[in-house]
């Protein structure tokens, strides 16, 4: 069964600090992995999409890594801001279809 | 990225009534639209997949007669929650995918509260 596991479940950090969120997946075959940011009461917004051949991809203060061998991805947030407070969801599509397997997300709280 | 607009953003209705939620792709033609439901502190759960001009494909456990999905045009899909009950209260999110891209873009979601 395709699964996406995220850790930690929740995280509280001080404004200005860095943090790293983890995602392990068992979706096979693998085509790409996506990280989304979901603010409370809003739909998910794409942060980055990583394909099989990409190891690292940055989007501003967000840097995603992918290790396709170990089936792990991480999202690193640098110099966190209060507006980074949200749920971060790791999503892996099934190949050949558009069934998305969602992780449960990591709820990040950035405090002053 | 492409824009998907969902309306309304929130709605309160009485038990037993029906509620329609619209999902529009504003700058691309959405050949496929997906409807999700998200309960508090849970991940998005796919309810159904609809292709323009075809009947929707529902996930196991989702009642097709209760959650009516119409995808009559390439820019609009609707989800109608019929005879709503308090347990239908949830956050409903649509996403849309066009023919030329593999990524699906999400609407902003609709918070449904049935009282």
Tab-separated table of N, CA, C and O in Angstrom, chain B residues 33-99:
chain	number	residue	atom	x	y	z
B	33	UNK	N	-10.755	17.123	-12.493
B	33	UNK	CA	-10.888	17.808	-11.212
B	33	UNK	C	-11.059	16.772	-10.112
B	33	UNK	O	-11.625	15.706	-10.335
B	34	UNK	N	-10.536	17.113	-8.970
B	34	UNK	CA	-10.549	16.212	-7.827
B	34	UNK	C	-11.221	16.916	-6.651
B	34	UNK	O	-10.998	18.097	-6.424
B	35	UNK	N	-12.006	16.160	-5.930
B	35	UNK	CA	-12.646	16.705	-4.740
B	35	UNK	C	-12.138	15.954	-3.514
B	35	UNK	O	-12.124	14.714	-3.481
B	36	UNK	N	-11.721	16.747	-2.516
B	36	UNK	CA	-11.180	16.200	-1.287
B	36	UNK	C	-12.005	16.680	-0.088
B	36	UNK	O	-12.642	17.733	-0.125
B	37	UNK	N	-11.899	15.917	0.964
B	37	UNK	CA	-12.504	16.324	2.231
B	37	UNK	C	-11.401	16.236	3.291
B	37	UNK	O	-10.584	15.304	3.272
B	38	UNK	N	-11.388	17.214	4.165
B	38	UNK	CA	-10.351	17.236	5.191
B	38	UNK	C	-10.986	17.527	6.542
B	38	UNK	O	-11.541	18.612	6.747
B	39	UNK	N	-10.896	16.556	7.455
B	39	UNK	CA	-11.373	16.759	8.822
B	39	UNK	C	-10.238	17.358	9.646
B	39	UNK	O	-9.061	17.258	9.262
B	40	UNK	N	-10.575	18.002	10.761
B	40	UNK	CA	-9.549	18.675	11.569
B	40	UNK	C	-8.378	17.771	11.904
B	40	UNK	O	-8.559	16.616	12.306
B	41	UNK	N	-7.195	18.306	11.698
B	41	UNK	CA	-5.940	17.631	12.013
B	41	UNK	C	-5.742	16.343	11.219
B	41	UNK	O	-4.934	15.493	11.601
B	42	UNK	N	-6.455	16.198	10.120
B	42	UNK	CA	-6.307	15.028	9.265
B	42	UNK	C	-5.782	15.454	7.894
B	42	UNK	O	-5.834	16.629	7.539
B	43	UNK	N	-5.286	14.490	7.138
B	43	UNK	CA	-4.823	14.795	5.791
B	43	UNK	C	-6.009	14.847	4.831
B	43	UNK	O	-7.114	14.436	5.164
B	44	UNK	N	-5.764	15.364	3.662
B	44	UNK	CA	-6.813	15.425	2.647
B	44	UNK	C	-7.177	14.007	2.205
B	44	UNK	O	-6.292	13.179	1.959
B	45	UNK	N	-8.467	13.748	2.096
B	45	UNK	CA	-8.930	12.449	1.645
B	45	UNK	C	-9.677	12.631	0.328
B	45	UNK	O	-10.638	13.403	0.249
B	46	UNK	N	-9.242	11.924	-0.702
B	46	UNK	CA	-9.884	12.031	-1.999
B	46	UNK	C	-11.286	11.450	-1.941
B	46	UNK	O	-11.489	10.328	-1.469
B	47	UNK	N	-12.250	12.241	-2.425
B	47	UNK	CA	-13.634	11.766	-2.475
B	47	UNK	C	-13.962	11.221	-3.858
B	47	UNK	O	-14.564	10.155	-3.996
B	48	UNK	N	-13.564	11.987	-4.885
B	48	UNK	CA	-13.942	11.602	-6.235
B	48	UNK	C	-13.067	12.314	-7.242
B	48	UNK	O	-12.493	13.360	-6.970
B	49	UNK	N	-12.985	11.708	-8.412
B	49	UNK	CA	-12.241	12.258	-9.542
B	49	UNK	C	-13.216	12.430	-10.691
B	49	UNK	O	-13.985	11.504	-10.993
B	50	UNK	N	-13.198	13.592	-11.311
B	50	UNK	CA	-14.117	13.797	-12.427
B	50	UNK	C	-13.367	14.297	-13.652
B	50	UNK	O	-12.480	15.140	-13.563
B	51	UNK	N	-13.696	13.736	-14.781
B	51	UNK	CA	-13.179	14.190	-16.072
B	51	UNK	C	-14.296	14.899	-16.812
B	51	UNK	O	-15.452	14.457	-16.754
B	52	UNK	N	-13.954	15.974	-17.480
B	52	UNK	CA	-14.945	16.790	-18.164
B	52	UNK	C	-15.800	15.947	-19.089
B	52	UNK	O	-15.266	15.181	-19.911
B	53	UNK	N	-17.103	16.068	-18.907
B	53	UNK	CA	-18.042	15.366	-19.761
B	53	UNK	C	-18.307	13.925	-19.379
B	53	UNK	O	-19.114	13.261	-20.042
B	54	UNK	N	-17.666	13.456	-18.330
B	54	UNK	CA	-17.863	12.064	-17.902
B	54	UNK	C	-18.401	12.007	-16.485
B	54	UNK	O	-18.337	12.991	-15.751
B	55	UNK	N	-18.911	10.850	-16.126
B	55	UNK	CA	-19.355	10.661	-14.749
B	55	UNK	C	-18.148	10.596	-13.822
B	55	UNK	O	-17.087	10.094	-14.191
B	56	UNK	N	-18.342	11.082	-12.616
B	56	UNK	CA	-17.253	11.072	-11.655
B	56	UNK	C	-16.982	9.666	-11.143
B	56	UNK	O	-17.883	8.813	-11.102
B	57	UNK	N	-15.747	9.438	-10.781
B	57	UNK	CA	-15.346	8.169	-10.161
B	57	UNK	C	-15.179	8.417	-8.672
B	57	UNK	O	-14.357	9.238	-8.261
B	58	UNK	N	-15.949	7.697	-7.884
B	58	UNK	CA	-15.958	7.930	-6.451
B	58	UNK	C	-15.047	6.937	-5.730
B	58	UNK	O	-14.946	5.766	-6.121
B	59	UNK	N	-14.439	7.413	-4.667
B	59	UNK	CA	-13.620	6.542	-3.842
B	59	UNK	C	-14.524	5.646	-2.994
B	59	UNK	O	-15.694	5.968	-2.726
B	60	UNK	N	-13.950	4.552	-2.575
B	60	UNK	CA	-14.713	3.608	-1.761
B	60	UNK	C	-15.200	4.297	-0.488
B	60	UNK	O	-14.439	5.003	0.179
B	61	UNK	N	-16.469	4.082	-0.195
B	61	UNK	CA	-17.028	4.662	1.021
B	61	UNK	C	-17.663	6.016	0.822
B	61	UNK	O	-18.293	6.539	1.757
B	62	UNK	N	-17.522	6.600	-0.339
B	62	UNK	CA	-18.129	7.904	-0.613
B	62	UNK	C	-19.424	7.677	-1.384
B	62	UNK	O	-19.421	7.054	-2.448
B	63	UNK	N	-20.533	8.173	-0.849
B	63	UNK	CA	-21.839	7.937	-1.460
B	63	UNK	C	-22.048	8.879	-2.641
B	63	UNK	O	-22.139	10.097	-2.481
B	64	UNK	N	-22.159	8.301	-3.820
B	64	UNK	CA	-22.299	9.128	-5.019
B	64	UNK	C	-23.637	9.843	-5.074
B	64	UNK	O	-23.766	10.893	-5.704
B	65	UNK	N	-24.665	9.282	-4.419
B	65	UNK	CA	-25.975	9.931	-4.434
B	65	UNK	C	-26.049	11.063	-3.437
B	65	UNK	O	-26.955	11.896	-3.500
B	66	UNK	N	-25.118	11.075	-2.506
B	66	UNK	CA	-25.111	12.135	-1.508
B	66	UNK	C	-24.192	13.278	-1.950
B	66	UNK	O	-24.484	14.439	-1.723
B	67	UNK	N	-23.101	12.929	-2.576
B	67	UNK	CA	-22.142	13.928	-3.042
B	67	UNK	C	-22.171	13.932	-4.576
B	67	UNK	O	-21.475	13.167	-5.235
B	68	UNK	N	-23.012	14.825	-5.103
B	68	UNK	CA	-23.201	14.882	-6.550
B	68	UNK	C	-22.134	15.764	-7.182
B	68	UNK	O	-21.958	16.906	-6.787
B	69	UNK	N	-21.451	15.222	-8.159
B	69	UNK	CA	-20.383	15.963	-8.827
B	69	UNK	C	-20.730	16.134	-10.289
B	69	UNK	O	-21.080	15.188	-10.975
B	70	UNK	N	-20.619	17.372	-10.735
B	70	UNK	CA	-20.871	17.709	-12.125
B	70	UNK	C	-19.651	18.410	-12.695
B	70	UNK	O	-19.129	19.341	-12.097
B	71	UNK	N	-19.202	17.976	-13.840
B	71	UNK	CA	-18.019	18.574	-14.487
B	71	UNK	C	-18.387	18.803	-15.949
B	71	UNK	O	-17.827	18.181	-16.854
B	72	UNK	N	-19.334	19.699	-16.146
B	72	UNK	CA	-19.921	19.877	-17.460
B	72	UNK	C	-19.070	20.709	-18.406
B	72	UNK	O	-19.254	20.663	-19.610
B	73	UNK	N	-18.141	21.481	-17.874
B	73	UNK	CA	-17.294	22.300	-18.749
B	73	UNK	C	-15.844	22.157	-18.320
B	73	UNK	O	-15.546	21.610	-17.264
B	74	UNK	N	-14.953	22.652	-19.152
B	74	UNK	CA	-13.525	22.525	-18.871
B	74	UNK	C	-13.024	23.510	-17.829
B	74	UNK	O	-11.846	23.494	-17.480
B	75	UNK	N	-13.916	24.356	-17.341
B	75	UNK	CA	-13.478	25.318	-16.335
B	75	UNK	C	-14.309	25.271	-15.061
B	75	UNK	O	-14.050	26.032	-14.135
B	76	UNK	N	-15.274	24.387	-15.000
B	76	UNK	CA	-16.158	24.378	-13.833
B	76	UNK	C	-16.546	22.967	-13.424
B	76	UNK	O	-16.969	22.162	-14.246
B	77	UNK	N	-16.386	22.707	-12.141
B	77	UNK	CA	-16.923	21.481	-11.548
B	77	UNK	C	-17.672	21.890	-10.287
B	77	UNK	O	-17.286	22.847	-9.610
B	78	UNK	N	-18.752	21.179	-10.010
B	78	UNK	CA	-19.512	21.474	-8.799
B	78	UNK	C	-19.678	20.222	-7.968
B	78	UNK	O	-19.788	19.105	-8.500
B	79	UNK	N	-19.683	20.428	-6.663
B	79	UNK	CA	-19.965	19.369	-5.695
B	79	UNK	C	-21.201	19.791	-4.922
B	79	UNK	O	-21.215	20.868	-4.328
B	80	UNK	N	-22.236	18.966	-4.967
B	80	UNK	CA	-23.452	19.247	-4.221
B	80	UNK	C	-23.594	18.226	-3.107
B	80	UNK	O	-23.643	17.020	-3.378
B	81	UNK	N	-23.628	18.717	-1.892
B	81	UNK	CA	-23.864	17.857	-0.737
B	81	UNK	C	-25.365	17.840	-0.502
B	81	UNK	O	-25.959	18.870	-0.147
B	82	UNK	N	-25.998	16.707	-0.758
B	82	UNK	CA	-27.444	16.629	-0.645
B	82	UNK	C	-27.855	16.151	0.745
B	82	UNK	O	-27.148	15.360	1.368
B	83	UNK	N	-28.998	16.663	1.209
B	83	UNK	CA	-29.525	16.279	2.507
B	83	UNK	C	-28.397	16.263	3.553
B	83	UNK	O	-28.094	15.223	4.153
B	84	UNK	N	-27.794	17.413	3.711
B	84	UNK	CA	-26.613	17.507	4.572
B	84	UNK	C	-26.951	17.203	6.025
B	84	UNK	O	-28.042	17.529	6.522
B	85	UNK	N	-26.011	16.562	6.699
B	85	UNK	CA	-26.134	16.259	8.120
B	85	UNK	C	-24.921	16.827	8.844
B	85	UNK	O	-23.887	17.087	8.220
B	86	UNK	N	-25.020	17.011	10.154
B	86	UNK	CA	-23.887	17.574	10.900
B	86	UNK	C	-22.573	16.827	10.666
B	86	UNK	O	-21.507	17.452	10.645
B	87	UNK	N	-22.633	15.529	10.452
B	87	UNK	CA	-21.391	14.770	10.231
B	87	UNK	C	-20.745	15.084	8.887
B	87	UNK	O	-19.606	14.674	8.631
B	88	UNK	N	-21.481	15.795	8.010
B	88	UNK	CA	-20.891	16.226	6.734
B	88	UNK	C	-20.078	17.503	6.894
B	88	UNK	O	-19.414	17.947	5.955
B	89	UNK	N	-20.163	18.099	8.080
B	89	UNK	CA	-19.384	19.311	8.332
B	89	UNK	C	-17.904	18.986	8.173
B	89	UNK	O	-17.383	18.073	8.813
B	90	UNK	N	-17.240	19.730	7.308
B	90	UNK	CA	-15.842	19.443	7.011
B	90	UNK	C	-15.286	20.549	6.128
B	90	UNK	O	-15.978	21.517	5.795
B	91	UNK	N	-14.044	20.411	5.773
B	91	UNK	CA	-13.378	21.331	4.843
B	91	UNK	C	-13.280	20.600	3.509
B	91	UNK	O	-12.677	19.529	3.415
B	92	UNK	N	-13.901	21.161	2.479
B	92	UNK	CA	-13.910	20.528	1.166
B	92	UNK	C	-12.978	21.305	0.240
B	92	UNK	O	-13.061	22.529	0.137
B	93	UNK	N	-12.106	20.580	-0.439
B	93	UNK	CA	-11.102	21.216	-1.302
B	93	UNK	C	-11.145	20.572	-2.677
B	93	UNK	O	-11.209	19.349	-2.798
B	94	UNK	N	-11.093	21.394	-3.706
B	94	UNK	CA	-11.007	20.853	-5.056
B	94	UNK	C	-9.609	21.115	-5.599
B	94	UNK	O	-8.886	21.991	-5.125
B	95	UNK	N	-9.225	20.329	-6.555
B	95	UNK	CA	-8.013	20.625	-7.310
B	95	UNK	C	-8.285	20.319	-8.774
B	95	UNK	O	-9.165	19.522	-9.102
B	96	UNK	N	-7.554	20.981	-9.642
B	96	UNK	CA	-7.798	20.856	-11.065
B	96	UNK	C	-6.500	20.641	-11.810
B	96	UNK	O	-5.458	21.196	-11.450
B	97	UNK	N	-6.566	19.832	-12.844
B	97	UNK	CA	-5.387	19.557	-13.670
B	97	UNK	C	-5.765	19.731	-15.124
B	97	UNK	O	-6.830	19.302	-15.561
B	98	UNK	N	-4.857	20.367	-15.887
B	98	UNK	CA	-5.109	20.562	-17.301
B	98	UNK	C	-4.448	19.483	-18.131
B	98	UNK	O	-3.757	18.606	-17.618
B	99	UNK	N	-4.615	19.579	-19.433
B	99	UNK	CA	-4.054	18.563	-20.315
B	99	UNK	C	-2.553	18.720	-20.481
B	99	UNK	O	-1.847	17.754	-20.732
